[in-house]
mmCIF file of C-alpha atoms in Angstrom:
data_model
loop_
_atom_site.group_PDB
_atom_site.id
_atom_site.type_symbol
_atom_site.label_atom_id
_atom_site.label_comp_id
_atom_site.label_asym_id
_atom_site.label_seq_id
_atom_site.Cartn_x
_atom_site.Cartn_y
_atom_site.Cartn_z
ATOM 1 C CA MET A 1 3.099 -0.314 -0.919
ATOM 2 C CA ASP A 2 4.990 1.713 1.636
ATOM 3 C CA PHE A 3 8.091 3.644 0.499
ATOM 4 C CA THR A 4 9.192 4.758 3.949
ATOM 5 C CA ASN A 5 12.311 2.576 3.761
ATOM 6 C CA LEU A 6 13.306 4.083 0.424
ATOM 7 C CA LYS A 7 12.715 7.641 1.640
ATOM 8 C CA ASN A 8 14.838 7.001 4.709
ATOM 9 C CA PHE A 9 17.577 5.401 2.606
ATOM 10 C CA MET A 10 17.637 8.425 0.298
ATOM 11 C CA ASP A 11 17.867 10.788 3.261
ATOM 12 C CA ASP A 12 20.687 8.728 4.790
ATOM 13 C CA MET A 13 22.588 8.770 1.498
ATOM 14 C CA ALA A 14 22.203 12.546 1.163
ATOM 15 C CA ARG A 15 23.304 13.052 4.743
ATOM 16 C CA GLU A 16 26.396 10.869 4.628
ATOM 17 C CA ARG A 17 27.427 9.653 1.168
ATOM 18 C CA THR A 18 26.448 12.081 -1.581
ATOM 19 C CA PRO A 19 25.400 15.750 -1.628
ATOM 20 C CA GLY A 20 22.003 14.877 -3.093
ATOM 21 C CA ASN A 21 20.037 12.177 -4.869
ATOM 22 C CA ALA A 22 16.731 11.517 -6.586
ATOM 23 C CA VAL A 23 14.691 8.474 -7.536
ATOM 24 C CA GLU A 24 11.560 7.445 -9.425
ATOM 25 C CA VAL A 25 9.809 4.081 -9.193
ATOM 26 C CA HIS A 26 7.357 2.698 -11.757
ATOM 27 C CA LEU A 27 5.148 -0.336 -11.229
ATOM 28 C CA ASP A 28 2.638 -1.720 -13.720
ATOM 29 C CA GLY A 29 3.246 1.209 -16.034
ATOM 30 C CA LYS A 30 2.570 3.881 -13.430
ATOM 31 C CA SER A 31 4.782 6.159 -11.392
ATOM 32 C CA VAL A 32 4.275 5.111 -7.773
ATOM 33 C CA PHE A 33 7.060 7.028 -6.011
ATOM 34 C CA ARG A 34 9.243 10.045 -6.695
ATOM 35 C CA TYR A 35 11.584 11.592 -4.166
ATOM 36 C CA ALA A 36 14.680 13.753 -3.944
ATOM 37 C CA SER A 37 16.905 14.541 -1.000
ATOM 38 C CA GLY A 38 19.880 16.774 -0.315
ATOM 39 C CA TYR A 39 21.479 19.312 -2.604
ATOM 40 C CA ALA A 40 21.933 19.762 -6.322
ATOM 41 C CA ASP A 41 24.617 22.285 -5.422
ATOM 42 C CA ILE A 42 26.407 22.293 -2.092
ATOM 43 C CA GLU A 43 27.837 25.776 -2.399
ATOM 44 C CA THR A 44 24.482 27.501 -2.913
ATOM 45 C CA LYS A 45 22.442 24.990 -0.874
ATOM 46 C CA THR A 46 20.148 24.452 -3.853
ATOM 47 C CA SER A 47 17.817 21.522 -3.173
ATOM 48 C CA MET A 48 17.837 18.466 -5.436
ATOM 49 C CA THR A 49 14.562 17.874 -7.311
ATOM 50 C CA GLY A 50 15.371 15.215 -9.936
ATOM 51 C CA GLU A 51 14.405 17.644 -12.701
ATOM 52 C CA GLU A 52 18.033 18.715 -13.062
ATOM 53 C CA MET A 53 20.162 17.500 -15.953
ATOM 54 C CA PHE A 54 22.628 14.737 -15.051
ATOM 55 C CA TYR A 55 25.457 12.893 -16.718
ATOM 56 C CA ILE A 56 24.337 9.301 -16.308
ATOM 57 C CA TYR A 57 27.614 7.916 -17.669
ATOM 58 C CA SER A 58 27.389 4.112 -17.953
ATOM 59 C CA CYS A 59 23.619 4.016 -17.522
ATOM 60 C CA THR A 60 23.837 5.221 -21.140
ATOM 61 C CA LYS A 61 24.750 1.619 -21.959
ATOM 62 C CA ILE A 62 21.131 0.571 -21.312
ATOM 63 C CA ALA A 63 20.004 2.727 -24.234
ATOM 64 C CA THR A 64 22.856 1.539 -26.457
ATOM 65 C CA ALA A 65 22.113 -2.122 -25.784
ATOM 66 C CA THR A 66 18.412 -1.505 -26.453
ATOM 67 C CA ALA A 67 19.234 0.175 -29.758
ATOM 68 C CA GLY A 68 21.468 -2.747 -30.689
ATOM 69 C CA MET A 69 18.733 -5.221 -29.849
ATOM 70 C CA GLN A 70 16.414 -3.387 -32.223
ATOM 71 C CA LEU A 71 18.836 -4.095 -35.080
ATOM 72 C CA LEU A 72 18.982 -7.749 -34.037
ATOM 73 C CA GLU A 73 15.177 -7.957 -34.105
ATOM 74 C CA ARG A 74 15.127 -6.454 -37.595
ATOM 75 C CA GLY A 75 17.617 -9.003 -38.902
ATOM 76 C CA GLU A 76 20.300 -6.393 -39.510
ATOM 77 C CA ILE A 77 22.897 -7.883 -37.141
ATOM 78 C CA LEU A 78 23.574 -11.234 -35.473
ATOM 79 C CA LEU A 79 25.413 -11.781 -32.207
ATOM 80 C CA ASN A 80 27.842 -14.319 -33.708
ATOM 81 C CA GLU A 81 28.869 -12.175 -36.687
ATOM 82 C CA PRO A 82 32.424 -10.786 -36.832
ATOM 83 C CA LEU A 83 32.777 -7.095 -36.048
ATOM 84 C CA TYR A 84 35.044 -6.632 -39.069
ATOM 85 C CA GLU A 85 32.133 -7.279 -41.413
ATOM 86 C CA TYR A 86 30.831 -3.859 -40.354
ATOM 87 C CA ILE A 87 34.092 -2.066 -39.507
ATOM 88 C CA PRO A 88 36.931 -3.684 -41.528
ATOM 89 C CA GLU A 89 39.652 -2.050 -39.408
ATOM 90 C CA PHE A 90 38.979 -4.707 -36.756
ATOM 91 C CA LYS A 91 39.768 -7.684 -39.007
ATOM 92 C CA ASP A 92 43.402 -8.334 -38.041
ATOM 93 C CA MET A 93 43.702 -7.671 -34.328
ATOM 94 C CA CYS A 94 46.622 -8.305 -31.997
ATOM 95 C CA VAL A 95 46.536 -9.379 -28.368
ATOM 96 C CA LYS A 96 49.026 -8.232 -25.745
ATOM 97 C CA THR A 97 50.145 -11.183 -23.633
ATOM 98 C CA PRO A 98 50.822 -10.916 -19.885
ATOM 99 C CA GLU A 99 54.545 -10.897 -20.791
ATOM 100 C CA GLY A 100 54.033 -7.854 -22.992
ATOM 101 C CA ASN A 101 54.341 -9.629 -26.336
ATOM 102 C CA LEU A 102 51.966 -9.102 -29.228
ATOM 103 C CA VAL A 103 50.328 -12.146 -30.799
ATOM 104 C CA LYS A 104 47.703 -12.476 -33.480
ATOM 105 C CA ALA A 105 44.106 -12.766 -32.299
ATOM 106 C CA GLU A 106 43.020 -16.369 -32.732
ATOM 107 C CA ASN A 107 39.384 -15.533 -33.446
ATOM 108 C CA PRO A 108 37.520 -12.401 -34.482
ATOM 109 C CA ILE A 109 35.650 -10.041 -32.198
ATOM 110 C CA THR A 110 31.933 -10.731 -32.621
ATOM 111 C CA ILE A 111 28.969 -8.408 -32.292
ATOM 112 C CA GLY A 112 27.973 -10.446 -29.243
ATOM 113 C CA ASP A 113 31.351 -9.682 -27.663
ATOM 114 C CA LEU A 114 30.500 -5.973 -27.867
ATOM 115 C CA PHE A 115 27.240 -6.468 -25.978
ATOM 116 C CA LYS A 116 28.863 -8.773 -23.404
ATOM 117 C CA MET A 117 32.137 -6.857 -22.741
ATOM 118 C CA THR A 118 34.144 -9.870 -23.903
ATOM 119 C CA ALA A 119 35.926 -8.306 -26.896
ATOM 120 C CA GLY A 120 39.234 -7.610 -25.129
ATOM 121 C CA PHE A 121 39.066 -3.812 -25.205
ATOM 122 C CA ASP A 122 39.878 -1.718 -22.142
ATOM 123 C CA TYR A 123 38.719 1.672 -20.833
ATOM 124 C CA ASN A 124 42.035 3.448 -21.241
ATOM 125 C CA LEU A 125 41.122 6.858 -22.622
ATOM 126 C CA LYS A 126 44.839 7.724 -22.654
ATOM 127 C CA SER A 127 45.835 4.925 -25.024
ATOM 128 C CA PRO A 128 47.736 5.982 -28.184
ATOM 129 C CA GLY A 129 44.736 5.217 -30.378
ATOM 130 C CA ILE A 130 42.374 7.337 -28.281
ATOM 131 C CA GLN A 131 44.988 10.076 -27.932
ATOM 132 C CA LYS A 132 45.262 10.121 -31.704
ATOM 133 C CA ALA A 133 41.505 10.462 -31.900
ATOM 134 C CA ARG A 134 41.590 13.330 -29.392
ATOM 135 C CA GLU A 135 44.308 15.109 -31.353
ATOM 136 C CA ILE A 136 42.570 14.943 -34.692
ATOM 137 C CA THR A 137 38.994 15.229 -33.419
ATOM 138 C CA ASN A 138 38.667 18.927 -32.571
ATOM 139 C CA GLY A 139 34.927 18.356 -32.536
ATOM 140 C CA LYS A 140 34.862 16.956 -36.078
ATOM 141 C CA MET A 141 35.480 13.188 -35.867
ATOM 142 C CA ASP A 142 32.294 11.205 -35.419
ATOM 143 C CA THR A 143 31.747 8.004 -33.456
ATOM 144 C CA VAL A 144 32.743 5.683 -36.301
ATOM 145 C CA ASP A 145 35.987 7.495 -37.080
ATOM 146 C CA VAL A 146 37.054 7.596 -33.434
ATOM 147 C CA VAL A 147 36.277 3.888 -32.986
ATOM 148 C CA LYS A 148 38.404 3.071 -36.030
ATOM 149 C CA CYS A 149 41.359 4.587 -34.142
ATOM 150 C CA LEU A 150 40.707 2.083 -31.362
ATOM 151 C CA ALA A 151 41.352 -0.774 -33.792
ATOM 152 C CA SER A 152 45.066 0.106 -33.723
ATOM 153 C CA GLU A 153 45.293 -0.858 -30.033
ATOM 154 C CA PRO A 154 46.186 -4.416 -28.942
ATOM 155 C CA LEU A 155 43.486 -6.351 -27.100
ATOM 156 C CA SER A 156 43.842 -7.357 -23.446
ATOM 157 C CA PHE A 157 42.963 -11.001 -24.130
ATOM 158 C CA GLN A 158 41.821 -13.303 -26.891
ATOM 159 C CA PRO A 159 38.306 -12.209 -27.948
ATOM 160 C CA GLY A 160 35.545 -14.124 -26.192
ATOM 161 C CA THR A 161 37.727 -15.571 -23.425
ATOM 162 C CA ASN A 162 37.162 -13.102 -20.577
ATOM 163 C CA TRP A 163 35.020 -10.193 -19.366
ATOM 164 C CA GLN A 164 36.478 -6.727 -19.036
ATOM 165 C CA TYR A 165 34.680 -3.424 -18.603
ATOM 166 C CA SER A 166 35.654 -1.397 -21.611
ATOM 167 C CA LEU A 167 34.741 0.724 -24.611
ATOM 168 C CA CYS A 168 32.753 -2.190 -26.083
ATOM 169 C CA HIS A 169 29.523 -0.211 -26.121
ATOM 170 C CA ASP A 170 31.152 2.754 -27.832
ATOM 171 C CA VAL A 171 32.178 0.318 -30.559
ATOM 172 C CA LEU A 172 28.619 -1.045 -30.575
ATOM 173 C CA ALA A 173 27.387 2.516 -31.088
ATOM 174 C CA ALA A 174 29.655 2.759 -34.130
ATOM 175 C CA VAL A 175 28.198 -0.485 -35.511
ATOM 176 C CA ILE A 176 24.683 0.879 -35.034
ATOM 177 C CA SER A 177 25.731 4.011 -36.907
ATOM 178 C CA VAL A 178 27.232 2.006 -39.786
ATOM 179 C CA VAL A 179 24.242 -0.325 -40.098
ATOM 180 C CA SER A 180 21.624 2.425 -39.859
ATOM 181 C CA GLY A 181 23.519 4.955 -41.988
ATOM 182 C CA LYS A 182 22.821 7.594 -39.324
ATOM 183 C CA LYS A 183 24.741 9.363 -36.631
ATOM 184 C CA PHE A 184 24.344 7.324 -33.483
ATOM 185 C CA ARG A 185 22.590 10.199 -31.688
ATOM 186 C CA ASP A 186 20.090 10.471 -34.544
ATOM 187 C CA TYR A 187 19.360 6.751 -34.549
ATOM 188 C CA VAL A 188 18.694 6.738 -30.801
ATOM 189 C CA ARG A 189 16.610 9.897 -30.993
ATOM 190 C CA GLU A 190 14.447 8.564 -33.830
ATOM 191 C CA ASN A 191 14.076 4.993 -32.538
ATOM 192 C CA LEU A 192 14.065 5.402 -28.744
ATOM 193 C CA PHE A 193 13.721 8.965 -27.532
ATOM 194 C CA GLU A 194 10.982 10.179 -29.875
ATOM 195 C CA PRO A 195 8.787 7.046 -29.730
ATOM 196 C CA LEU A 196 8.985 7.107 -25.919
ATOM 197 C CA GLY A 197 8.389 10.855 -25.599
ATOM 198 C CA MET A 198 11.885 11.462 -24.177
ATOM 199 C CA THR A 199 12.254 15.151 -24.963
ATOM 200 C CA GLU A 200 15.051 15.984 -22.525
ATOM 201 C CA SER A 201 17.625 13.260 -23.222
ATOM 202 C CA VAL A 202 20.610 14.335 -25.343
ATOM 203 C CA TYR A 203 24.199 13.326 -26.113
ATOM 204 C CA HIS A 204 25.771 16.781 -26.126
ATOM 205 C CA ASN A 205 25.405 19.823 -23.927
ATOM 206 C CA THR A 206 23.860 23.132 -24.855
ATOM 207 C CA PRO A 207 23.942 26.328 -22.785
ATOM 208 C CA GLU A 208 20.503 25.334 -21.472
ATOM 209 C CA THR A 209 21.543 21.833 -20.350
ATOM 210 C CA ILE A 210 24.622 23.231 -18.608
ATOM 211 C CA LYS A 211 22.457 25.812 -16.839
ATOM 212 C CA ARG A 212 20.063 23.090 -15.659
ATOM 213 C CA MET A 213 22.756 20.582 -14.717
ATOM 214 C CA ALA A 214 23.210 19.552 -11.098
ATOM 215 C CA SER A 215 26.697 20.341 -9.886
ATOM 216 C CA GLN A 216 29.000 17.368 -10.285
ATOM 217 C CA TYR A 217 31.227 16.343 -7.406
ATOM 218 C CA CYS A 218 33.926 13.775 -6.767
ATOM 219 C CA PHE A 219 34.010 11.908 -3.474
ATOM 220 C CA VAL A 220 37.594 12.003 -2.219
ATOM 221 C CA SER A 221 38.278 9.437 0.477
ATOM 222 C CA TYR A 222 40.643 10.285 3.284
ATOM 223 C CA ASP A 223 41.964 6.717 2.980
ATOM 224 C CA ASP A 224 42.448 6.463 -0.774
ATOM 225 C CA LYS A 225 44.123 8.400 -3.498
ATOM 226 C CA VAL A 226 41.689 9.841 -6.025
ATOM 227 C CA GLN A 227 41.007 7.149 -8.640
ATOM 228 C CA ASP A 228 39.876 7.537 -12.208
ATOM 229 C CA ALA A 229 36.150 7.200 -12.769
ATOM 230 C CA VAL A 230 36.140 3.582 -13.941
ATOM 231 C CA GLU A 231 38.415 2.335 -11.141
ATOM 232 C CA ALA A 232 36.362 4.224 -8.565
ATOM 233 C CA GLN A 233 33.150 2.730 -9.981
ATOM 234 C CA LYS A 234 34.690 -0.736 -9.760
ATOM 235 C CA ASN A 235 36.340 -0.573 -6.341
ATOM 236 C CA GLY A 236 34.435 1.928 -4.227
ATOM 237 C CA SER A 237 36.143 3.453 -1.203
ATOM 238 C CA ALA A 238 35.730 4.250 2.468
ATOM 239 C CA LYS A 239 32.883 6.242 3.987
ATOM 240 C CA ASP A 240 34.934 9.120 5.348
ATOM 241 C CA GLY A 241 36.055 11.794 2.933
ATOM 242 C CA PHE A 242 34.913 15.002 1.293
ATOM 243 C CA PHE A 243 33.156 16.189 -1.864
ATOM 244 C CA GLN A 244 35.183 18.125 -4.389
ATOM 245 C CA ASN A 245 33.444 20.081 -7.154
ATOM 246 C CA ALA A 246 34.362 18.315 -10.408
ATOM 247 C CA GLY A 247 32.922 20.856 -12.828
ATOM 248 C CA LYS A 248 30.382 20.086 -15.527
ATOM 249 C CA GLY A 249 32.491 18.173 -18.008
ATOM 250 C CA ASN A 250 32.434 14.540 -19.143
ATOM 251 C CA GLY A 251 35.790 13.123 -20.220
ATOM 252 C CA PHE A 252 34.165 10.173 -22.000
ATOM 253 C CA ILE A 253 32.747 12.447 -24.716
ATOM 254 C CA LEU A 254 35.603 12.844 -27.206
ATOM 255 C CA GLY A 255 34.431 15.897 -29.122
ATOM 256 C CA GLU A 256 31.234 17.499 -30.326
ATOM 257 C CA GLU A 257 30.602 14.898 -33.036
ATOM 258 C CA TYR A 258 31.429 11.883 -30.874
ATOM 259 C CA ASP A 259 28.313 10.206 -29.495
ATOM 260 C CA SER A 260 29.475 8.018 -26.615
ATOM 261 C CA GLY A 261 27.515 4.769 -26.528
ATOM 262 C CA GLY A 262 29.035 3.962 -23.163
ATOM 263 C CA ALA A 263 28.730 7.207 -21.240
ATOM 264 C CA GLY A 264 27.238 10.032 -23.285
ATOM 265 C CA ILE A 265 23.611 10.640 -22.299
ATOM 266 C CA ILE A 266 22.598 13.775 -20.400
ATOM 267 C CA THR A 267 19.066 13.557 -19.037
ATOM 268 C CA THR A 268 16.644 14.030 -16.157
ATOM 269 C CA VAL A 269 15.150 11.445 -13.840
ATOM 270 C CA PRO A 270 11.598 11.506 -15.275
ATOM 271 C CA ASP A 271 12.830 11.508 -18.877
ATOM 272 C CA TYR A 272 15.184 8.517 -18.694
ATOM 273 C CA MET A 273 12.595 6.763 -16.564
ATOM 274 C CA LYS A 274 10.514 6.444 -19.740
ATOM 275 C CA LEU A 275 13.062 4.078 -21.286
ATOM 276 C CA ILE A 276 13.353 2.088 -18.064
ATOM 277 C CA ALA A 277 9.575 1.824 -17.796
ATOM 278 C CA ALA A 278 9.401 0.485 -21.359
ATOM 279 C CA LEU A 279 11.950 -2.244 -20.584
ATOM 280 C CA ALA A 280 10.064 -3.097 -17.384
ATOM 281 C CA ASN A 281 6.945 -3.435 -19.521
ATOM 282 C CA ARG A 282 8.747 -5.900 -21.826
ATOM 283 C CA GLY A 283 9.395 -3.322 -24.532
ATOM 284 C CA MET A 284 6.136 -1.355 -24.520
ATOM 285 C CA GLY A 285 6.506 2.336 -23.715
ATOM 286 C CA LEU A 286 4.172 4.522 -21.705
ATOM 287 C CA THR A 287 3.179 6.159 -25.008
ATOM 288 C CA GLY A 288 1.935 2.801 -26.328
ATOM 289 C CA GLU A 289 4.891 2.576 -28.712
ATOM 290 C CA ARG A 290 6.767 -0.718 -28.707
ATOM 291 C CA ILE A 291 10.553 -0.351 -28.870
ATOM 292 C CA LEU A 292 11.441 -4.049 -28.341
ATOM 293 C CA SER A 293 9.664 -7.363 -28.130
ATOM 294 C CA GLY A 294 9.406 -9.129 -24.799
ATOM 295 C CA TYR A 295 11.568 -11.887 -26.278
ATOM 296 C CA ALA A 296 14.384 -9.406 -26.902
ATOM 297 C CA VAL A 297 14.135 -8.087 -23.342
ATOM 298 C CA ASP A 298 14.380 -11.647 -22.054
ATOM 299 C CA LEU A 299 17.478 -12.267 -24.173
ATOM 300 C CA MET A 300 19.066 -9.091 -22.787
ATOM 301 C CA ARG A 301 18.572 -10.237 -19.198
ATOM 302 C CA THR A 302 19.783 -13.806 -19.769
ATOM 303 C CA ASP A 303 23.242 -14.511 -18.339
ATOM 304 C CA HIS A 304 25.506 -14.923 -21.385
ATOM 305 C CA LEU A 305 28.861 -15.418 -19.665
ATOM 306 C CA THR A 306 30.673 -18.742 -19.624
ATOM 307 C CA PRO A 307 32.576 -19.801 -16.478
ATOM 308 C CA GLU A 308 35.813 -18.809 -18.213
ATOM 309 C CA GLN A 309 34.501 -15.351 -19.058
ATOM 310 C CA LYS A 310 33.306 -14.783 -15.498
ATOM 311 C CA LYS A 311 36.886 -14.754 -14.194
ATOM 312 C CA GLY A 312 37.057 -11.027 -14.890
ATOM 313 C CA TYR A 313 33.507 -10.319 -13.795
ATOM 314 C CA ASN A 314 34.229 -9.783 -10.117
ATOM 315 C CA TRP A 315 32.780 -6.406 -9.202
ATOM 316 C CA ARG A 316 31.542 -6.297 -5.619
ATOM 317 C CA SER A 317 28.294 -4.591 -6.620
ATOM 318 C CA CYS A 318 27.552 -7.455 -9.057
ATOM 319 C CA ALA A 319 27.942 -10.374 -6.648
ATOM 320 C CA GLY A 320 25.379 -13.071 -7.440
ATOM 321 C CA CYS A 321 24.759 -11.634 -10.891
ATOM 322 C CA GLY A 322 25.581 -12.735 -14.373
ATOM 323 C CA TYR A 323 26.021 -10.422 -17.325
ATOM 324 C CA GLY A 324 23.605 -10.347 -20.197
ATOM 325 C CA LEU A 325 23.558 -8.159 -23.290
ATOM 326 C CA GLY A 326 24.719 -4.877 -21.799
ATOM 327 C CA VAL A 327 23.305 -5.416 -18.307
ATOM 328 C CA ARG A 328 24.010 -7.245 -15.063
ATOM 329 C CA THR A 329 21.290 -9.783 -14.328
ATOM 330 C CA HIS A 330 20.376 -11.367 -10.997
ATOM 331 C CA THR A 331 21.072 -15.113 -10.994
ATOM 332 C CA THR A 332 22.078 -16.326 -7.516
ATOM 333 C CA PRO A 333 20.397 -14.838 -4.419
ATOM 334 C CA ALA A 334 22.543 -16.964 -2.104
ATOM 335 C CA GLN A 335 25.593 -15.123 -3.429
ATOM 336 C CA SER A 336 24.087 -11.671 -3.906
ATOM 337 C CA GLY A 337 22.127 -11.392 -0.677
ATOM 338 C CA ILE A 338 19.554 -9.446 -2.697
ATOM 339 C CA ILE A 339 15.808 -9.973 -2.349
ATOM 340 C CA SER A 340 15.012 -9.080 -5.961
ATOM 341 C CA ASN A 341 13.580 -11.587 -8.436
ATOM 342 C CA LEU A 342 15.749 -13.736 -10.654
ATOM 343 C CA GLY A 343 16.308 -11.929 -13.932
ATOM 344 C CA GLU A 344 16.053 -8.470 -12.386
ATOM 345 C CA PHE A 345 18.598 -6.454 -14.367
ATOM 346 C CA GLY A 346 20.249 -3.078 -14.728
ATOM 347 C CA TRP A 347 23.508 -1.180 -14.489
ATOM 348 C CA GLY A 348 25.087 1.844 -12.827
ATOM 349 C CA GLY A 349 27.035 4.928 -13.832
ATOM 350 C CA ALA A 350 30.308 6.514 -12.753
ATOM 351 C CA ALA A 351 28.554 9.428 -11.026
ATOM 352 C CA GLY A 352 26.099 7.212 -9.160
ATOM 353 C CA SER A 353 23.076 6.764 -11.410
ATOM 354 C CA SER A 354 21.497 3.315 -11.254
ATOM 355 C CA VAL A 355 18.894 1.391 -13.266
ATOM 356 C CA ILE A 356 16.752 -1.446 -11.881
ATOM 357 C CA VAL A 357 14.393 -3.337 -14.204
ATOM 358 C CA ASP A 358 12.218 -6.337 -13.313
ATOM 359 C CA PRO A 359 9.841 -7.358 -16.131
ATOM 360 C CA THR A 360 8.452 -10.157 -13.951
ATOM 361 C CA ILE A 361 6.538 -7.614 -11.874
ATOM 362 C CA ARG A 362 6.849 -4.696 -14.338
ATOM 363 C CA LEU A 363 9.095 -2.756 -11.975
ATOM 364 C CA GLY A 364 11.396 0.034 -13.136
ATOM 365 C CA VAL A 365 13.592 2.230 -10.945
ATOM 366 C CA PHE A 366 15.919 5.085 -11.835
ATOM 367 C CA TYR A 367 18.142 6.506 -9.114
ATOM 368 C CA VAL A 368 20.629 9.346 -9.582
ATOM 369 C CA GLN A 369 23.300 11.214 -7.738
ATOM 370 C CA HIS A 370 26.001 13.319 -9.375
ATOM 371 C CA THR A 371 29.060 12.141 -7.485
ATOM 372 C CA LEU A 372 32.053 10.565 -9.184
ATOM 373 C CA ASN A 373 33.521 7.755 -7.099
ATOM 374 C CA PRO A 374 29.990 6.860 -5.954
ATOM 375 C CA ARG A 375 30.929 3.666 -4.058
ATOM 376 C CA GLU A 376 28.633 1.334 -5.963
ATOM 377 C CA HIS A 377 29.411 -1.627 -3.742
ATOM 378 C CA TYR A 378 27.710 0.237 -0.895
ATOM 379 C CA TYR A 379 24.623 1.827 -2.386
ATOM 380 C CA GLN A 380 23.611 -0.433 -5.281
ATOM 381 C CA PRO A 381 22.869 -3.673 -3.370
ATOM 382 C CA ARG A 382 21.244 -1.702 -0.568
ATOM 383 C CA LEU A 383 19.098 0.244 -3.018
ATOM 384 C CA ARG A 384 17.787 -2.953 -4.593
ATOM 385 C CA ASN A 385 16.923 -4.507 -1.231
ATOM 386 C CA VAL A 386 15.249 -1.330 0.000
ATOM 387 C CA VAL A 387 13.142 -0.956 -3.176
ATOM 388 C CA TYR A 388 11.820 -4.503 -2.966
ATOM 389 C CA SER A 389 11.050 -4.094 0.739
ATOM 390 C CA CYS A 390 8.671 -1.283 -0.197
ATOM 391 C CA LEU A 391 6.574 -3.433 -2.500
#
């Protein structure tokens, strides 16, 4: 193995496209490369190490999907079950047509729809239902109560007919909470973090995590208006621009009791790497604790989208990939232009974190930067090609 290409890529990214970044690579259950480049804080010229705390935003979804798969393995949920059997507020849903009319949903949202992003939800954190949740939360409404507010919003399409990036995994977190009888954060801590020895991964900040957190920036393109985090993650932007300090907040966390299944985890590179390494090892953690069976990992990385559902699945960074249970999965090298194996899977986050998992060769990679509007279409495919070139 020779990681010169990856080191050079990291240095190029830190020089031109993000203030700083860090990465760890595991192969066959061992850490084979760790590197950081650039700054954790531009203003003070503090070097990035990877030991800082980061908001990993949508890379949180990897943990949520894993937790959900545990319940499936235990016979506590099924993918084809209606969501309303667990949260009755979702029984009678409406769909907003392209003409703006409201019609009754023809079929129920299923648990599988939550995993697959095919429920019909959106990511509008300013919707009336979410605004209501914000108003009455004041740090006291938990994940289940906030998600119930979402049930008052019309769906974007008939459940199961399309793919749309959305709050599906926040709703999945609520289901996990209902089924387990625990706060979502407690379920994940007891069933993922503690068995894997993940002592630095949390869902809510403390004075210590804020102190250790890398400064968070937003890339502002000279060519584009500033976009919200989800649109920026989807569309990317031009190379030329500047970095604006974005503070140390996370707008996806709706109060102190709300555990965001889609964007809530705060962690370090080596700590979250433990979950990634376990998935790369087909569910067996570095501690020897098994969190999933290899069969469940294979089901996660199977493409579950129908041709109809793939109409909405058109992100540039996911070209040549299907979508499994909470993860993109590599299916068509001729379309992706990526040299990774078929079934290599992962996802990225709004501030530039990225997960790569390949159980075929027991490869796990966790890359981070802390830059909103990270331009995924640029760095994610390149990162995957560069990693595989080093092996």
